[in-house]
Each structure stands twice: as structure tokens, then as C-alpha cells.
XYZ file of C-alpha atoms in Angstrom:
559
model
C 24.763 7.665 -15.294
C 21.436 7.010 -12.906
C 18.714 5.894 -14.600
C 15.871 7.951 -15.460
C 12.744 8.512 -12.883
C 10.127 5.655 -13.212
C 6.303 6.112 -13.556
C 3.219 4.232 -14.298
C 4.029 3.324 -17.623
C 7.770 2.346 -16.742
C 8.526 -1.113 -17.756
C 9.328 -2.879 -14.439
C 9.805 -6.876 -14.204
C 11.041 -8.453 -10.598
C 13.307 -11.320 -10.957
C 12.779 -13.694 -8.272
C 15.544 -14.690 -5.790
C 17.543 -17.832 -6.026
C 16.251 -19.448 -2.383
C 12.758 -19.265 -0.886
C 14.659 -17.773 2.631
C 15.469 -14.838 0.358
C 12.148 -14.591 -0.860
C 10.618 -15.037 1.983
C 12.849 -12.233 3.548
C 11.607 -10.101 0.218
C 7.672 -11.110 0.881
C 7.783 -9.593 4.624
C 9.794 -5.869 2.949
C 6.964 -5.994 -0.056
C 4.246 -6.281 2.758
C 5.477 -3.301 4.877
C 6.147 -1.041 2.229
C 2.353 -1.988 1.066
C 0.795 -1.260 4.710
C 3.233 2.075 5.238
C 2.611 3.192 1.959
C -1.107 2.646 2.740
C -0.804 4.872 5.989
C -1.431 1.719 7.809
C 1.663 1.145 9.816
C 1.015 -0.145 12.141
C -2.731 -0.915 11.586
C -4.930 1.416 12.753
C -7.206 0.235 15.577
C -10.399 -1.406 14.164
C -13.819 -0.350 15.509
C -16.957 -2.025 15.621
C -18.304 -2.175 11.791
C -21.976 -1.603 12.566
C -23.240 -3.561 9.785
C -26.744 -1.668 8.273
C -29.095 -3.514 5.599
C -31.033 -0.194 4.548
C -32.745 -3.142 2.038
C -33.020 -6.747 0.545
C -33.627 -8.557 -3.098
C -34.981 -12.067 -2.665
C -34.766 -13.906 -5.942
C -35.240 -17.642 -6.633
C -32.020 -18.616 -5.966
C -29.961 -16.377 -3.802
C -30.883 -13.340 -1.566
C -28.789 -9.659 -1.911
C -28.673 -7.697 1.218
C -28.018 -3.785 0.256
C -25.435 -2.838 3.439
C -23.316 0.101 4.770
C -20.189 -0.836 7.041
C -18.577 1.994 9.192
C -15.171 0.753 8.689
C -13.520 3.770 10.406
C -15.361 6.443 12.686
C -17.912 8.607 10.268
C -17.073 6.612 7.064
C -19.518 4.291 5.708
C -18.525 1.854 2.981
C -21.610 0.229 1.022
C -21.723 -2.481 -0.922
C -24.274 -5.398 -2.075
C -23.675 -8.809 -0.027
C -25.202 -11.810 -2.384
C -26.140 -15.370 -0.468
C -27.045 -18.563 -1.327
C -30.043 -20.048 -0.525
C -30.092 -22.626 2.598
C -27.544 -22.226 5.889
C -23.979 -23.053 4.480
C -21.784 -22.493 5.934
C -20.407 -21.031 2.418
C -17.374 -20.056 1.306
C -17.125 -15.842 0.778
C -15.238 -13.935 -1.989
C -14.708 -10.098 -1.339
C -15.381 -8.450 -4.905
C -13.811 -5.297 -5.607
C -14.448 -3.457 -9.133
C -12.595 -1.069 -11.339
C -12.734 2.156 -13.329
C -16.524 0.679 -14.631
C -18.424 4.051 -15.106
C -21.641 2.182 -12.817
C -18.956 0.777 -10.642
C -20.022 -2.395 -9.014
C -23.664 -1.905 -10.426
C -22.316 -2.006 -13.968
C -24.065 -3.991 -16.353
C -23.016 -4.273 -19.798
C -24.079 -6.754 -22.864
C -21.539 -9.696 -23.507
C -19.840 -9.433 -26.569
C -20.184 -12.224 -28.894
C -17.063 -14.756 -28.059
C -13.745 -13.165 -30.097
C -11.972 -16.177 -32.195
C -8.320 -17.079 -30.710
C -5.238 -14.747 -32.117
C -4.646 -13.844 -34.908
C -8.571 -13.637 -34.990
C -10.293 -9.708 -34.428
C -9.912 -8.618 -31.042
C -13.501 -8.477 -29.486
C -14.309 -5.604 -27.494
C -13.585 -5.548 -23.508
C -17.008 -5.326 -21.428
C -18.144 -5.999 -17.747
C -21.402 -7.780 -16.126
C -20.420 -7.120 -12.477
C -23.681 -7.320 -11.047
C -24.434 -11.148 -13.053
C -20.736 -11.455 -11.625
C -21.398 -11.583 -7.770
C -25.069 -13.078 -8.461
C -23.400 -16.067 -10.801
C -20.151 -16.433 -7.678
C -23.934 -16.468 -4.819
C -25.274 -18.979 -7.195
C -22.072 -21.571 -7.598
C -22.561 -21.347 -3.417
C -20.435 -18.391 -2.807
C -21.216 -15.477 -0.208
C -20.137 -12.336 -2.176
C -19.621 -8.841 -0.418
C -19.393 -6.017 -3.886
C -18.771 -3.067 -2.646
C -17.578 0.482 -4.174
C -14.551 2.351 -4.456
C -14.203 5.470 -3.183
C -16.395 8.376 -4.966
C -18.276 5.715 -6.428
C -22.454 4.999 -6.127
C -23.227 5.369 -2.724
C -20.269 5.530 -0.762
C -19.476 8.905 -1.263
C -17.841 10.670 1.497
C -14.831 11.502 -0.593
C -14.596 12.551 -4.097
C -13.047 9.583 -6.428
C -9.097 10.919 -7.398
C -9.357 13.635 -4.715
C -8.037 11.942 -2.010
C -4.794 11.683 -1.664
C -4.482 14.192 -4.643
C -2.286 16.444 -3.244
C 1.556 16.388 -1.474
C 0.422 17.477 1.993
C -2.100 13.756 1.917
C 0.666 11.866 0.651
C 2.836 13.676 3.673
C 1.189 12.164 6.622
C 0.568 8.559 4.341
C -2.958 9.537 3.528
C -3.825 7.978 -0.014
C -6.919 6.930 -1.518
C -5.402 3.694 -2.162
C -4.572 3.689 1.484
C -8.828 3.918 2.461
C -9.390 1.455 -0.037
C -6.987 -1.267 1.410
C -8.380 -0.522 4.986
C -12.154 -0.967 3.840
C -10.736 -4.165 2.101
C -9.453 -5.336 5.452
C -12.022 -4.630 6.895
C -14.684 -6.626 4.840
C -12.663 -9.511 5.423
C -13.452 -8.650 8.818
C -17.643 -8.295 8.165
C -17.434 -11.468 5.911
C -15.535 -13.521 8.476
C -18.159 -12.518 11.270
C -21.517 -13.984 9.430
C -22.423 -17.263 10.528
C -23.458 -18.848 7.225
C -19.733 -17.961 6.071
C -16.635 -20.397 6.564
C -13.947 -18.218 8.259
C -11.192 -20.322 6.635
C -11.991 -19.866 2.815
C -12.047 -16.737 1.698
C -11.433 -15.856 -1.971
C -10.949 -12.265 -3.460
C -11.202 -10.918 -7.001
C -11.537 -7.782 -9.337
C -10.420 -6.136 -12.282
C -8.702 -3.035 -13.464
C -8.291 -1.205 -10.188
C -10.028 -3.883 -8.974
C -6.905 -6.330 -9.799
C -5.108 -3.973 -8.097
C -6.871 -3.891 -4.734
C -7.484 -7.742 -5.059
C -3.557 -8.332 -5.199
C -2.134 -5.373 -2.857
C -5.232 -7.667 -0.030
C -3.624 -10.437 -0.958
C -0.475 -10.042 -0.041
C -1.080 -7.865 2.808
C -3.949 -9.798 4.460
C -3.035 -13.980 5.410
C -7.143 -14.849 5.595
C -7.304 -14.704 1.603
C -6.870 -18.086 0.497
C -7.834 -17.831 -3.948
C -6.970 -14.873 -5.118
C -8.117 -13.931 -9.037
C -6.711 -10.154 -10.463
C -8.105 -9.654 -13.369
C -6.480 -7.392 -16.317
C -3.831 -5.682 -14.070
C -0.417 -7.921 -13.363
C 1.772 -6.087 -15.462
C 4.965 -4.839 -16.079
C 4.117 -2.106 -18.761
C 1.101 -0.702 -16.296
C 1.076 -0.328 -12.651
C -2.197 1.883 -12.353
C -3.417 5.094 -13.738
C -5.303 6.678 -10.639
C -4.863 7.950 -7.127
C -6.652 4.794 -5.944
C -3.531 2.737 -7.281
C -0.536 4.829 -6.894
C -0.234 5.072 -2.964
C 2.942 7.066 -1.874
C 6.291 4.972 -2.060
C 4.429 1.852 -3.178
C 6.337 0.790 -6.049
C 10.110 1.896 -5.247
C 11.985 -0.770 -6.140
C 9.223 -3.087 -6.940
C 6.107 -3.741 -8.982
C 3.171 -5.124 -9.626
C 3.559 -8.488 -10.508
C 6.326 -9.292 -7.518
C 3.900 -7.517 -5.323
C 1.564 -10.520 -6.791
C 3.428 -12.741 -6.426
C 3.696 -12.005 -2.513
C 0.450 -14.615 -2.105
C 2.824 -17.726 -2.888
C 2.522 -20.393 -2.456
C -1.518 -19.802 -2.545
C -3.957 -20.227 -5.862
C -3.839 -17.575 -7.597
C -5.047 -17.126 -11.457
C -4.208 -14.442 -13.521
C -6.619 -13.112 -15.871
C -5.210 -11.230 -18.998
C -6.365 -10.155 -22.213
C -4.683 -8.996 -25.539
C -5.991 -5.636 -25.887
C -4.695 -3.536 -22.908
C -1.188 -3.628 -20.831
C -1.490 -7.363 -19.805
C -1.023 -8.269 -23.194
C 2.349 -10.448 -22.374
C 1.171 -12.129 -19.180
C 1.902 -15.425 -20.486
C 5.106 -14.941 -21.718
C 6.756 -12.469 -19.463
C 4.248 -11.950 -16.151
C 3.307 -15.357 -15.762
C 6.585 -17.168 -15.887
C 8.176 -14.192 -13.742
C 5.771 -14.918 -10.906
C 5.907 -18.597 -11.427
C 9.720 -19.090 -10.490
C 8.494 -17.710 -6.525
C 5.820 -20.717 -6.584
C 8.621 -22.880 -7.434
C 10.071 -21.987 -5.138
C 7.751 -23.940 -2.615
C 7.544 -26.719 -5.005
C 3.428 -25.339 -6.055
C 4.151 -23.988 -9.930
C 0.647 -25.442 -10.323
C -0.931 -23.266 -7.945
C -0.102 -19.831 -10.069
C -2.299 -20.313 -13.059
C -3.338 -17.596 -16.352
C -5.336 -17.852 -19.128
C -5.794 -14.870 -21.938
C -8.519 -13.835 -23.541
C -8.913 -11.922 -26.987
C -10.470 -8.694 -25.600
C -9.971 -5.125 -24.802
C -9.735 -4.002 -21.066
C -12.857 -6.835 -19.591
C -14.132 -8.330 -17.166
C -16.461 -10.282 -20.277
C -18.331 -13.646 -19.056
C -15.550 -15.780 -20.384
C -12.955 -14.097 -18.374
C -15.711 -14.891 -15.241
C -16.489 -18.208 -16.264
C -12.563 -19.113 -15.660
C -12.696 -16.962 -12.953
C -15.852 -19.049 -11.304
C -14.244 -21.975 -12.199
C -10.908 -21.186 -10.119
C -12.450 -20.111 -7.030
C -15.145 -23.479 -7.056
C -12.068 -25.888 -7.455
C -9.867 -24.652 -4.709
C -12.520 -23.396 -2.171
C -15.327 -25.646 -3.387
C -13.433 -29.028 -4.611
C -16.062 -28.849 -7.297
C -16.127 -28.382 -11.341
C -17.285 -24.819 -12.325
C -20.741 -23.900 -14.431
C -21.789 -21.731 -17.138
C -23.135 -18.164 -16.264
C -26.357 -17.996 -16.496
C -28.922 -14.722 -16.837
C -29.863 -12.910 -14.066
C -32.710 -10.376 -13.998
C -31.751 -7.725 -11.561
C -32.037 -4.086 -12.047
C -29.057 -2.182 -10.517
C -31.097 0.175 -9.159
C -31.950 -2.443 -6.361
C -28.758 -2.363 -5.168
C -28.353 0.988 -3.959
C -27.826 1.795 0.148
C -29.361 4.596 1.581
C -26.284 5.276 3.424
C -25.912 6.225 6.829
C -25.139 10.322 7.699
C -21.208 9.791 8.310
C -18.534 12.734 8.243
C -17.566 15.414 6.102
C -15.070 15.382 3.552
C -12.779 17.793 5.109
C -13.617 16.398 9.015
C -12.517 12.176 7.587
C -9.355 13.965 6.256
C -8.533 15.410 9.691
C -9.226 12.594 11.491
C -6.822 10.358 9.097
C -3.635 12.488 9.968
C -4.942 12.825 13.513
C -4.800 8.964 14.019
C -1.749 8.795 12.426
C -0.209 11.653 14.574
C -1.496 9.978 17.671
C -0.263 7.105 16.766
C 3.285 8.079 16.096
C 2.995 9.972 19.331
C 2.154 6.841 21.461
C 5.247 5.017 19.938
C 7.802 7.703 20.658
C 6.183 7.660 24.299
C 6.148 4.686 25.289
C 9.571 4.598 23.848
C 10.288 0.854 24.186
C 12.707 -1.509 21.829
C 9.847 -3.010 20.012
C 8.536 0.958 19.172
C 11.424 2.334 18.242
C 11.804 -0.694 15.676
C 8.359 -0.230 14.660
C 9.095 3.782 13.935
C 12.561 2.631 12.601
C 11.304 1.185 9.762
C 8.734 3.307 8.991
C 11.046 6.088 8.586
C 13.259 3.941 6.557
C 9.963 3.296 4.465
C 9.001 7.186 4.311
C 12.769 7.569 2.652
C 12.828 4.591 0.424
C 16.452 3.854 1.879
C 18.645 0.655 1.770
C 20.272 0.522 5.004
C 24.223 -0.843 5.288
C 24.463 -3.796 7.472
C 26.885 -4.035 10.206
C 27.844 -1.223 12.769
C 30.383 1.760 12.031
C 33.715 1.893 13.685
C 34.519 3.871 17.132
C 37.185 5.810 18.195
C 38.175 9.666 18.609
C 36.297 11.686 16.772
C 37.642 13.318 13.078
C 36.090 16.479 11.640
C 34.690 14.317 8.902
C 31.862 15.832 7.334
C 29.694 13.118 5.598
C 26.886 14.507 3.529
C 25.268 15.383 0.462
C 24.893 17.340 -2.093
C 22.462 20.650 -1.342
C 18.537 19.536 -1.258
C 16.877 21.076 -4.176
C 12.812 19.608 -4.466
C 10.275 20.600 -7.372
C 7.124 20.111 -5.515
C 5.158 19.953 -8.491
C 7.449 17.460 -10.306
C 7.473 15.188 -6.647
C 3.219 14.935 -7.539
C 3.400 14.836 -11.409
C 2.706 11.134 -12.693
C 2.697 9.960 -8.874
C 6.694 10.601 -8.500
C 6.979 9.588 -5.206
C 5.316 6.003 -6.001
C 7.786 4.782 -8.180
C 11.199 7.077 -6.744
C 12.754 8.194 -3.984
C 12.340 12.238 -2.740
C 15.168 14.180 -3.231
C 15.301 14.060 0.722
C 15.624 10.378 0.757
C 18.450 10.495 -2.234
C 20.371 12.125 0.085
C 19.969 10.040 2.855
C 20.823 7.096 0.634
C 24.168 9.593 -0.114
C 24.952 9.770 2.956
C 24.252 5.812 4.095
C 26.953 5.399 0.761
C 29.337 7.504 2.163
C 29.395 6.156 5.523
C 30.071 2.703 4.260
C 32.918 4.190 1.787
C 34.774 5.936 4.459
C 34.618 2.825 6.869
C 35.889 0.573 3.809
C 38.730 3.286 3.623
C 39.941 3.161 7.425
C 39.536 6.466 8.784
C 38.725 6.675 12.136
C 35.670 7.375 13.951
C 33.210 8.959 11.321
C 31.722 12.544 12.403
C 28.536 13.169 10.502
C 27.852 16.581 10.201
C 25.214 18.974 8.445
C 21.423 19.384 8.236
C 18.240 17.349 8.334
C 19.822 14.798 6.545
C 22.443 13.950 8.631
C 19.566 13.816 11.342
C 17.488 11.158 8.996
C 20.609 9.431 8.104
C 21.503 8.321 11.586
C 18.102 7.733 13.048
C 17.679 4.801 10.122
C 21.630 3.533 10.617
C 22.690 4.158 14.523
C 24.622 1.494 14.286
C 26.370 1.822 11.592
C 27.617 5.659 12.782
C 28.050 5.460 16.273
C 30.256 8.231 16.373
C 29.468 11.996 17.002
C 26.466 13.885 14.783
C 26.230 17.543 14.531
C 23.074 18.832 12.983
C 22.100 22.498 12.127
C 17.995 22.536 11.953
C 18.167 26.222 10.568
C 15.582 26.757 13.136
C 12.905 24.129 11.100
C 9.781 24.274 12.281
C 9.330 20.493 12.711
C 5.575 20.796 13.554
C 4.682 22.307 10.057
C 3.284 20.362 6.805
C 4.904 23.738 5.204
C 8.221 23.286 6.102
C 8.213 19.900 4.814
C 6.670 20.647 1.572
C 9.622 23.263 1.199
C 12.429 21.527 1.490
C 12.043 17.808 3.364
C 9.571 16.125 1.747
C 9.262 12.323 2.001
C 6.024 10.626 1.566
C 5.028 9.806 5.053
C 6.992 11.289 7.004
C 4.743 13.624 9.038
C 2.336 10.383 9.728
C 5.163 8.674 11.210
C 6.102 11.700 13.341
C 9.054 13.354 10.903
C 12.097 15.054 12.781
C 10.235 14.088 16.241
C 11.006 10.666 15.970
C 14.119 11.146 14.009
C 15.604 12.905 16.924
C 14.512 10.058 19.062
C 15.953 7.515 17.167
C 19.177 9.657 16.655
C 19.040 10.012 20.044
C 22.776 9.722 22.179
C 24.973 12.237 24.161
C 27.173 12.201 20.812
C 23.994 13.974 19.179
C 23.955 18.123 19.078
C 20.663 19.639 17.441
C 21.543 23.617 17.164
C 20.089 26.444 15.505
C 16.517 25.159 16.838
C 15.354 28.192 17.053
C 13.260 27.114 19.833
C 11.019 25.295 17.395
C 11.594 21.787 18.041
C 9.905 20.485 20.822
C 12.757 17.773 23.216
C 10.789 14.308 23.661
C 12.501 11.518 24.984
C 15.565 12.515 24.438
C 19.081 13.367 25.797
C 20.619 14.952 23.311
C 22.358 18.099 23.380
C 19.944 21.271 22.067
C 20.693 24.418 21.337
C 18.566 26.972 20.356
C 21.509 29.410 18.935
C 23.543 28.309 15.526
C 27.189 27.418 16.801
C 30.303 28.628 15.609
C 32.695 25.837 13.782
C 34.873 26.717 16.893
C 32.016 25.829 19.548
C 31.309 22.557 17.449
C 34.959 22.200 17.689
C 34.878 22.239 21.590
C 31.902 19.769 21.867
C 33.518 17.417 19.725
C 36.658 16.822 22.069
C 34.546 16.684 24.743
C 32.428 14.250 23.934
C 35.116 12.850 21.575
């Protein structure tokens, strides 16, 4: 009996491999799925960031700068960059915040301090504007900047993006912009002067946690990473801006975490939301990968007795971790900071329209796909290789499939049947494969049965499937593939959302590359209907559905 379909609230715990080769091996899958999942494989090109300060705060201590990056053509990211006094060079922490009504410009009272459990749970509040301003004053350089939808960067609509099947089609996500604007402050922070390239820190909360660890493990320049209120196995994230497509199959967030090992890394948790058992069930988890390099001590948690919180003792012990591994230096008490958020707001540059960004997202990632299947060299066709086997969440069989004449075998599935709605309802296609890649994965099972059984040379024949099947395994079914495309129009979002859906497909050029990693003279594409366009390849195509007898025919003669 399979088990039932995961979601958000599925209780998911990795369990870390025995060696750190295997690990290691699991670190660089975890990373790809991230980046493909993102719609950023491979990266996108970067252009130049034109850095704006529309204005500046001078107080005593440290200086804000008010600044709008264009981290991709017509989209300006803004965000509040705070700096010690005097010429560093300083080390720089990217800040991302979470589901904070104010965003990065929330300010909200501290709490008095909650007594340890059993004590009342205090409530769960955030200071992130006396957060960056106390990291500036400890002699940090702090870029906060917003999410998506949020203050002043407002191009797209917070939870719109990515809100829909045809996004999640070509890769597009929220959580995918987010990532790249990530990246790309990296990129800002590492280009100021007063900054020191090499120590670079990251940290956030709620879906802040989430972009701080999914940066982490995708980008190598973050050296301290500190996710607050998010490593958990009971919660992955409630919102577009977390849930990117095919993310979490097969994984979760705390092994995604755990991807920065052997760096420092401290979790923050608290007793009132869904990181509640961090430091008996997260923490450990996580810790057996740092043992792994012989650094337990670098992984480090603490728990406070809060709701959901960023609260100042939760920052304290954040401030604390970042001064003793990028400073070598004791942390300090928070201390008030008069500053109105109003002064943080950046007149942002005009940039592109909602609809126009959207276009130009599946437009670079059409192009993209495009140039691969052009230039059409070994180290492209591995690239598209495994972002098709990403877009169908499949486990590929090792080895290669066995030769010979060919057998009217017919290797597939069961018939595809997809509930559109149901792929989109609770972010489906995060956590689980499509019904397009289950029967891939079919297929891939029965290919490795019927070579365990003897038979001779395997014959895969049927639809789309069979297609998908041996463009992610060539080598393990070398033998002769007949596919009917029942004339599918393989230029057409529709005719994916109908009945071949997998989440990024499209972006990394669907039955187009397919056909060209399929591609041999033992391939026959028929019943085309003149609708799929012949790129690179040699196949055999036929625009006219063949008769079994016909099939027949080509089969001894390529056979």
C-alpha cells in the first residue's frame, strides 16, 4: 500500500547517511533540486545590479543607506543597507524577514522575558529594524531587504506569483525570485569596499528561516548561517514564497539545512509554534551530518519560551553567533534604537509590469533551454538530463539495459489520469511526484524487472511516457522505443496542463529536449500530427499514427 501524498504539515525527518562520501553525494542532489526547483538551472545570467540610494539616515553610531538593486532586467529589489561607522573592512550579514505584517520595517515592543518551561509561554514578537541596526552596531554591514509584495518592492503581488500551475510549469515560483534576489545581494554586499568578501553571514525568521537556509545551501560565499523558527519536521512553509515546485520530494527542511555542513550554523527555536522539538528531534538529526566531518560543535540551537519570534533574546543569541565566528569576539546586549520605519522606505525605481516580469521569466528560461539543445554538446545534454529528471522527481536505475533483437515488449504504465486542481491544492507538486512522473518512475521499475528476469532486448513502447522514460535512462534501454504523441502539441502550456504536467518541464524545454535526449535511429515518434517541431535529432518521425503491423516492420528493421 503507497503511502499517502505529503504536504506542508507532513511529518518529514531525514536520517543522515552512514559515510560523509554518501552525504556528500546527497548535499550536491539537495542543491540541484533547490536551484531547478527555483527555475534557476542553470543560473540565469546576472546583470549589472545598478545599485540606487534614493536616501540616507545618519545616526550616532552607524549610517542606513535606503537602496533599490535591479537584480534581473525591470525588477527592482529594495532594501535598507545599515554600516558601521569608520572604513572596516566589516563583515556583512544578508537579512531576510518573514510573514511580519511591516515586513523588514516591523517594529514591535519586547515582551517581558518568559520564565524557562514549564513557566507561561510569553508571546512571540519581532524588532527587525533594532535587529539590523543592533548586527551595524556589533560592526556588521547589514543589507534588509523585502520579500516579494512587501513595502516597496512591489512589482509582484505577495502569494501571486507562482500561484498558479502554468508558473510552476516553466519553474517560475515566488520562492524561485526570492532565492535569485538572495543571490544576488550576496553579489551587491560582496562588491562594497568597506565589506570583507570572505565573511558573510545570513539570517531570518519564519519565511525568513526559510530563505536563509535554502541560500545557504545553495550559495558557498555564506559562511554563519542563523534560521530562525523554521527547521522543522512538522512545518515546511505555509506560502508560495516557501513551497517552490518539486522542492521537498523526498526531502525536507531540516536535511536541506543541514546541506551548510560542516559550517556554523545555529538554530533558533521556540516552544510555541512547529519548532517546538528542535532540540530533541531537529537538532540531533542535523547534528549526525556535522559529525560527519568531525565539527558537531559547529551546529548549535538554543529554545526560547515564545510563540512564533524573532523577540530580542532570540537576537541577542543570534548576535552573539554571528560576532564569535565572523568577529572572534564576545557578543553585547541590544540596545534601543530610535529610528522611525518610515525612514527606511525607497522610492523605487519605474521597473516592469507585473504581467511583462512574468513573460520575461519563462522567456529566459525558454531561451535558455533552447541554447542547450543547440549547442547540443555532452556537457548540455547532462545539464538538460538532469533537469528533466528533476522536473519528474525520478530515481534513475544504474547500469545500462541489455541488447539484442528486439521483442514486442511493451513496458509502460498504467493510463495518465491528472486532477489539475488537486496537483496545486496544498502545493502538491512540492512535496510529490505528478502523476506524469509516477509513471515514468513505473516504467524505470519495469525496465529494471524485466532485465532482472532475462528477456531479451527490451522494446519500450507507448506514449509520452515512454518518450520521458528513455530520455532520463538511455542507457539503461538501449533497445528500440516506439512512441505515439497523439499528435501533442508540444509547444502548448495547455497541452501540458491536460494531461503531462510536471513542474518544470516547459522551462527546461518539455518533449523538445526529451526527444533530443531520446534521440537514436531505434527511436520512432508517430502520430505527430505535424506538431512537433525535429531539432537535433535523427530519429524516425511520422506525422501519420502507424498500424501495429507498420511498427511491426520497423522493428525488424532496425531490430
Amino acid at each position: 500500500m503507497s503511502a499517502p501524498p505529503r504536504d506542508l504539515n507532513t511529518h518529514h525527518l531525514f536520517t543522515a547517511p552512514a559515510t560523509r562520501e554518501a552525504w556528500e553525494a546527497r548535499a550536491k542532489e539537495i542543491r540541484e533540486r533547490i536551484l531547478f526547483s527555483c527555475g534557476l538551472w542553470p543560473l540565469p545570467k546576472k546583470t549589472p545590479l545598478k545599485p540606487t540610494v534614493t536616501s540616507t539616515v545618519e545616526l550616532a553610531d552607524i549610517t542606513i543607506e535606503n537602496v533599490a538593486l535591479e537584480t534581473f532586467p525591470g525588477f527592482w529589489l529594495c532594501g535598507s543597507l545599515y554600516k558601521p561607522k569608520g572604513m572596516g573592512p566589516f563583515p556583512a550579514i544578508a537579512n531576510m524577514h518573514g510573514h511580519w505584517d511591516q515586513g523588514r520595517l516591523q517594529r514591535e515592543a519586547d515582551v517581558p522575558k518568559a520564565p524557562a518551561v514549564p513557566g507561561p509561554r510569553g508571546e512571540g514578537k519581532a524588532d527587525l529594524v533594532a535587529l539590523a541596526a543592533g548586527l551595524a552596531r556589533q560592526g556588521f554591514v547589514v543589507f534588509a531587504y523585502d520579500m516579494l509584495g512587501y513595502n516597496d518592492t512591489d512589482q509582484f503581488v505577495h502569494r501571486k506569483l507562482g500561484a498558479s500551475l502554468d508558473q510552476w510549469l516553466w519553474g517560475v515560483s515566488e520562492l524561485g525570485v526570492q532565492t535569485w534576489n538572495s543571490i544576488r545581494v550576496l553579489d551587491y554586499l560582496q562588491s562594497l569596499p568597506f565589506v570583507d568578501k570572505k565573511k558573510i553571514g545570513a539570517t531570518g525568521a519564519s519565511g525568513g528561516g526559510s530563505q536563509t537556509f535554502l541560500l545557504a545551501a545553495v550559495d558557498d560565499r555564506v559562511q554563519v548561517s542563523v534560521p530562525v523558527n523554521m527547521v522543522s519536521a512538522y512545518m515546511q512553509g505555509g506560502c508560495n514564497c516557501e513551497n517552490a515546485p518539486g522542492l521537498r520530494v523526498g526531502t525536507d527542511n531540516v536535511e536541506v539545512a543541514s546541506v551548510f555542513a560542516p559550517k556554523p550554523q545555529l538554530f533558533v527555536s521556540c516552544t510555541g509554534d512547529w519548532t517546538s522539538k528542535v532540540p530533541v528531534e531537529e537538532g540531533p538529526a542535523a547534528k549526525k551530518v556535522y559529525e560527519l566531518y568531525g565539527k558537531p560543535e559547529n551546529l548549535q540551537w538554543v529554545q526560547y519560551n515564545y510563540g512564533h519570534n524573532y523577540n530580542v533574546e532570540s537576537r541577542e543569541a543570534m548576535y552573539a553567533f554571528f560576532k564569535k565566528h565572523l568577529r572572534g569576539e564576545a557578543g553585547e546586549r541590544e540596545k534601543p534604537v530610535a529610528l522611525d520605519p518610515k525612514q527606511l522606505r525607497v522610492e523605487r525605481p519605474a521597473g516592469k509590469s507585473n504581467a511583462e516580469l512574468l513573460s520575461e521569466l519563462k522567456r529566459e528560461r525558454a531561451e535558455t533551454a533552447l541554447a542547450l539543445r543547440q549547442k547540443n554538446d555532452k556537457k548540455s545534454r547532462e545539464l538538460l538530463r538532469k533537469g528533466l529528471t528533476m522536473a519528474l522527481a525520478v530515481d534513475v536505475p544504474k547500469g545500462k539495459g541489455k541488447k539484442g533483437r528486439a521483442d514486442w515488449i511493451k513496458i509502460a504504465a498504467a493510463p495518465l489520469s491528472q486532477d489539475s486542481t488537486a496537483l496545486w491544492k496544498d502545493f502538491f507538486s512540492c512535496y510529490n511526484r505528478t502523476p506524469l512522473g509516477e509513471q515514468v518512475q513505473t516504467i524505470l521499475k519495469n525496465m529494471v524487472e524485466a532485465n532482472q528476469t532475462g528477456v531479451g532486448s527490451i522494446t519500450l513502447i507507448g506514449g509520452i511516457e515512454v518518450l520521458l522514460a528513455r530520455a532520463v535512462a538511455p542507457e539503461f534501454c538501449p533497445g528500440p522505443t516506439v512512441v505515439d504523441l497523439v499528435g501533442f502539441a508540444a509547444d502548448d502550456d495547455a497541452a501540458y496542463l491536460a494531461s503531462a504536467y510536471a513542474p518544470g518541464l516547459r522551462g527546461i524545454g518539455g518533449l523538445h529536449t526529451a526527444a533530443l535526449l531520446a534521440n537514436s535511429k531505434l527511436l520512432l515518434l508517430h502520430n505527430t500530427q505535424r506538431k512537433f517541431r525535429a531539432e537535433n535529432i535523427s530519429c524516425r518521425l511520422e506525422p501519420e499514427k502507424l498500424s501495429d503491423d507498420e511498427i511491426r516492420t520497423w522493428l525488424k528493421a532496425v531490430g
